[in-house]
Tab-separated table of N, CA and C in Angstrom:
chain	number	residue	atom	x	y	z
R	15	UNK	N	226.840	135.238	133.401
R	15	UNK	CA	228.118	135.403	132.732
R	15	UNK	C	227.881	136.127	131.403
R	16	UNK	N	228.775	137.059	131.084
R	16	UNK	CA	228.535	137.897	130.049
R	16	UNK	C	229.140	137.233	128.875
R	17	UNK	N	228.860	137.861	127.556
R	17	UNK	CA	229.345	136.952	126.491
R	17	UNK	C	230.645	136.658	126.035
R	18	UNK	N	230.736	138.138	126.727
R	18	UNK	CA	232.847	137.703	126.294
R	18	UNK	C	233.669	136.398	127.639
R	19	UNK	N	232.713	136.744	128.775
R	19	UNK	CA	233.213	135.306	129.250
R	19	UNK	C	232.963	134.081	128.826
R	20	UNK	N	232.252	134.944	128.430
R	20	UNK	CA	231.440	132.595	127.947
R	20	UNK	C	232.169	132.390	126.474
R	21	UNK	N	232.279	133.159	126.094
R	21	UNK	CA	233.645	133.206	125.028
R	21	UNK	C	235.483	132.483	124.860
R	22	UNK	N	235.507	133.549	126.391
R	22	UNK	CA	237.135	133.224	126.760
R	22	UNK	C	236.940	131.773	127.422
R	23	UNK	N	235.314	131.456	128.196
R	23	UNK	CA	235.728	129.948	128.381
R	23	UNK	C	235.494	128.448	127.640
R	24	UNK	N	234.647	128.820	126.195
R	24	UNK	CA	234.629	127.904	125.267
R	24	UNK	C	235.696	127.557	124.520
R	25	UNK	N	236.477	128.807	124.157
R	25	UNK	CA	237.823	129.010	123.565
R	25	UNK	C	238.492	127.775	124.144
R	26	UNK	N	238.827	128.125	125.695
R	26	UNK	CA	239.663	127.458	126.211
R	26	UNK	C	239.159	125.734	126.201
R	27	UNK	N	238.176	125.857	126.294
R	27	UNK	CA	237.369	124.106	125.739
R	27	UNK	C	237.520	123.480	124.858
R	28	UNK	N	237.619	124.203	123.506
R	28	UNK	CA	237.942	124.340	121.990
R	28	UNK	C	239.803	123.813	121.897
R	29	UNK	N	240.185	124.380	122.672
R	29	UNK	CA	241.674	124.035	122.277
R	29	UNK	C	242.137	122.933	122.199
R	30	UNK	N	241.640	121.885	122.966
R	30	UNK	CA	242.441	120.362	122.448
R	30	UNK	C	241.528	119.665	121.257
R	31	UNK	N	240.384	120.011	120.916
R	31	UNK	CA	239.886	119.695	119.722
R	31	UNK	C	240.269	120.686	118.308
R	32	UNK	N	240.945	122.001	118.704
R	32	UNK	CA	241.588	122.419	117.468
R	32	UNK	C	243.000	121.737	116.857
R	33	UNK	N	242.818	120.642	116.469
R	33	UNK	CA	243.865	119.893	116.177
R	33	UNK	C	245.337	120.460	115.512
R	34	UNK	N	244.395	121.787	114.172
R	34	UNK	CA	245.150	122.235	112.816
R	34	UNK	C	245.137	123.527	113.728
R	35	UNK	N	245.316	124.026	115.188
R	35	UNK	CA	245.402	125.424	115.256
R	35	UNK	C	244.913	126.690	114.620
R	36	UNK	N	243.992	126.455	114.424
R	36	UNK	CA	242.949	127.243	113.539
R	36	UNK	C	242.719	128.622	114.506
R	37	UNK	N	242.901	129.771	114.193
R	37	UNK	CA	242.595	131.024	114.816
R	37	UNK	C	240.935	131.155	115.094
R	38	UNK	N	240.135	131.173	116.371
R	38	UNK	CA	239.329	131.221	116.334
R	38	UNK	C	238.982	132.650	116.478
R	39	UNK	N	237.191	132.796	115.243
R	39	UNK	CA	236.476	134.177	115.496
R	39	UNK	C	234.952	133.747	115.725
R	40	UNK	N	234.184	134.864	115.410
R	40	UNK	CA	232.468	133.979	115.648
R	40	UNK	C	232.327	133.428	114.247
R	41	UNK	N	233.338	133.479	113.443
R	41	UNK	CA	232.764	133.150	111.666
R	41	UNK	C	232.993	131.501	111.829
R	42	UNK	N	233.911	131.388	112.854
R	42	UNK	CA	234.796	130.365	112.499
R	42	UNK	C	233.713	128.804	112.317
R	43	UNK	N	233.830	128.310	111.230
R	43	UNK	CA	232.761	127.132	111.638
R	43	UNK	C	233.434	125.449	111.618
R	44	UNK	N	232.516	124.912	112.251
R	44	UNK	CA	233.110	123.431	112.951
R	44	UNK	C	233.368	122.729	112.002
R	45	UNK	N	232.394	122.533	111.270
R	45	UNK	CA	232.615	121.211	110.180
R	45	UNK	C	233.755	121.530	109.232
R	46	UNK	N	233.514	123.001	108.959
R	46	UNK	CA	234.609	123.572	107.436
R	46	UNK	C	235.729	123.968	108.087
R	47	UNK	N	235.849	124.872	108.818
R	47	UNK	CA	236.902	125.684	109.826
R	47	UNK	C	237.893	124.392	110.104
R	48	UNK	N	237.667	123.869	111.070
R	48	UNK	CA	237.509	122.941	112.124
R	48	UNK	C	237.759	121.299	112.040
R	49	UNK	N	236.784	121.235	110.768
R	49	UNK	CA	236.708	119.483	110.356
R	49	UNK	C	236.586	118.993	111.715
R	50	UNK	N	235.399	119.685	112.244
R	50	UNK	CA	234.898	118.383	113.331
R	50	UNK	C	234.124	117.232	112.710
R	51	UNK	N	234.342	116.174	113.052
R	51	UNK	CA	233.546	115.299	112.448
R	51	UNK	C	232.322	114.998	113.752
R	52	UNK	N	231.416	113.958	113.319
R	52	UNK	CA	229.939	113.820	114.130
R	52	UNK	C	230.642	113.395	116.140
R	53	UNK	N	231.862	112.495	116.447
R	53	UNK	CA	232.042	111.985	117.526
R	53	UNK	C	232.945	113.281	117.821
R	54	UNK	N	233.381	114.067	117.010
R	54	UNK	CA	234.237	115.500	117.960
R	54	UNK	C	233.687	116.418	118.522
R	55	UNK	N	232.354	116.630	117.463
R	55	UNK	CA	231.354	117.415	117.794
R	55	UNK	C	230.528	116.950	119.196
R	56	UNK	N	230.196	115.442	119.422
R	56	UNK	CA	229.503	114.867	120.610
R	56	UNK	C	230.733	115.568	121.492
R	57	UNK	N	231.942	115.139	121.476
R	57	UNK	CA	232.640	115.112	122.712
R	57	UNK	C	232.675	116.978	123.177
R	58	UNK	N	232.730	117.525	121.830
R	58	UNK	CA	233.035	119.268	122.329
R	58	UNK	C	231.542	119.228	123.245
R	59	UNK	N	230.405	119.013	122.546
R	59	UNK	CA	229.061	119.374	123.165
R	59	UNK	C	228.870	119.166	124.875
R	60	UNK	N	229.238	118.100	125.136
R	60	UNK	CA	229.883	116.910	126.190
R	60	UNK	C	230.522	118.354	127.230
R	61	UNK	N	231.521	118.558	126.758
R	61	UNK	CA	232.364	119.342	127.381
R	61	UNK	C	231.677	120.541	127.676
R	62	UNK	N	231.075	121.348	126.888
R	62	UNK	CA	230.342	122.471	126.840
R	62	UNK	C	229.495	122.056	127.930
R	63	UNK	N	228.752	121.668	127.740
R	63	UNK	CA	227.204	121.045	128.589
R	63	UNK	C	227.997	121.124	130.389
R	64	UNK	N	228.817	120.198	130.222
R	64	UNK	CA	229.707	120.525	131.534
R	64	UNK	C	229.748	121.135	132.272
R	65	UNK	N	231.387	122.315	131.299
R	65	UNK	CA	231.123	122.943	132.084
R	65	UNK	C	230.097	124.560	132.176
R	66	UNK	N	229.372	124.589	131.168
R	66	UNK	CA	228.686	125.518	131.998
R	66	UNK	C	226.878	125.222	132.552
R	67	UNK	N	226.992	124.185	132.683
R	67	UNK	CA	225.420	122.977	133.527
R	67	UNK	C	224.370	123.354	132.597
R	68	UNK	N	224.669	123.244	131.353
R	68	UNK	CA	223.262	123.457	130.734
R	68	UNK	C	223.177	122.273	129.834
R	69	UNK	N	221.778	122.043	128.906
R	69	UNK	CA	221.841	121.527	128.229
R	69	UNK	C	221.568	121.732	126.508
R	70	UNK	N	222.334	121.110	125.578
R	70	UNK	CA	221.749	121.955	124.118
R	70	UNK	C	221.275	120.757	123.581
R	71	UNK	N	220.004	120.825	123.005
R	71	UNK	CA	219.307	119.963	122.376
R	71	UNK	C	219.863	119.139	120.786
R	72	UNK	N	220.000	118.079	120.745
R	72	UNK	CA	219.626	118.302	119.376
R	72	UNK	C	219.592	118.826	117.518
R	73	UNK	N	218.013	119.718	118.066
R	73	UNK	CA	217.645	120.557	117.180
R	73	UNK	C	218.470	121.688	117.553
R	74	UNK	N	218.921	122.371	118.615
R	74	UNK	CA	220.284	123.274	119.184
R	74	UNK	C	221.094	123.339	118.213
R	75	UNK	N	221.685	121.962	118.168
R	75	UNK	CA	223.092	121.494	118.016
R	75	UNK	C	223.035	121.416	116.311
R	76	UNK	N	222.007	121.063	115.723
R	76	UNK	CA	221.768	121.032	114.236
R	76	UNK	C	221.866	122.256	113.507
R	77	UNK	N	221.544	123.431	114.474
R	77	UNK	CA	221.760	124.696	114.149
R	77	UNK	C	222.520	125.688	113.910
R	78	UNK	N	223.439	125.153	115.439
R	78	UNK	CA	224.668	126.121	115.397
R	78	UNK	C	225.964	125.153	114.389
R	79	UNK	N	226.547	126.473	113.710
R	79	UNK	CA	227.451	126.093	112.396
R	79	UNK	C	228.862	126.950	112.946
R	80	UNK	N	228.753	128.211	113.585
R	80	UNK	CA	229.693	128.568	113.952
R	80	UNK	C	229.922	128.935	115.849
R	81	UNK	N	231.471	129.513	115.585
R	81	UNK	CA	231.644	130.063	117.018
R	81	UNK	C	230.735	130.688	117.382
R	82	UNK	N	230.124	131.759	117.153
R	82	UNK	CA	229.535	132.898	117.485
R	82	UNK	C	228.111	132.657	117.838
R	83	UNK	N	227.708	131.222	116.093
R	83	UNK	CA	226.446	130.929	117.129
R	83	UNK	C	226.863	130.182	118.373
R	84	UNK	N	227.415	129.783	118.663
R	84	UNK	CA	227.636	128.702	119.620
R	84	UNK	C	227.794	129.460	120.963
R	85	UNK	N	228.397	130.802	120.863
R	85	UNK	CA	228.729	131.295	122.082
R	85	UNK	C	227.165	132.283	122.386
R	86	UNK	N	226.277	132.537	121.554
R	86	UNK	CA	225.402	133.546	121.980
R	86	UNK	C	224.107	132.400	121.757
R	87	UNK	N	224.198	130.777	121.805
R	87	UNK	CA	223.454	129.695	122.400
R	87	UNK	C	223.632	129.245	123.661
R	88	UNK	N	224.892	129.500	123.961
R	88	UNK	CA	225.560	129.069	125.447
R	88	UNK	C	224.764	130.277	126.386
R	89	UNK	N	225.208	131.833	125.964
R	89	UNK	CA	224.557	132.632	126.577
R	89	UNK	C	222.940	132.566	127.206
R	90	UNK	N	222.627	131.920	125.807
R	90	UNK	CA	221.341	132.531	126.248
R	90	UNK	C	220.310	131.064	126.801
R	91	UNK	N	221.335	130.199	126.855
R	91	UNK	CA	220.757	128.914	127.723
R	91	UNK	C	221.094	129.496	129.347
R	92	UNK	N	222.084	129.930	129.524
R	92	UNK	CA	222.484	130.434	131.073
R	92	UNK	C	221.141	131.212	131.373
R	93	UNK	N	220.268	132.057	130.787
R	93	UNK	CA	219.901	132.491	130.863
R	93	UNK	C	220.395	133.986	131.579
């Protein structure tokens, strides 16, 4: 799956945890953007992991701060 799909389908994952309707870009970030807190963040990860059968570690997850990382971590776990 190329990146703009794995894009259009995190987006769509993202939407019932964008509470404040926040316009998403790759800048956009979770904690500040977003105000995910630590159990929104489990449940988005949760969801992610899902649906596209991979898994993000962790040290992964400690890393990525925004969309963009998040979508070109997804990518490149699909391998």
């Amino acid at each position: 799956m190329d990146r703009a799909a794995t894009s259009e389908k995190i987006a769509a994952l993202i939407e019932p945890f964008n509470k404040k309707g926040i316009a998403i870009s790759d800048a956009t970030s979770f904690a500040g953007d977003l105000e995910f807190d630590s159990l929104t963040v489990m449940d988005f990860v949760a969801a992610i992991e899902d649906e596209f059968d991979i898994i993000i570690s962790m040290n992964q997850q400690a890393e990525i701060e925004t969309y963009g990382q998040l979508v070109d971590a997804v990518v490149k776990l699909q391998g």
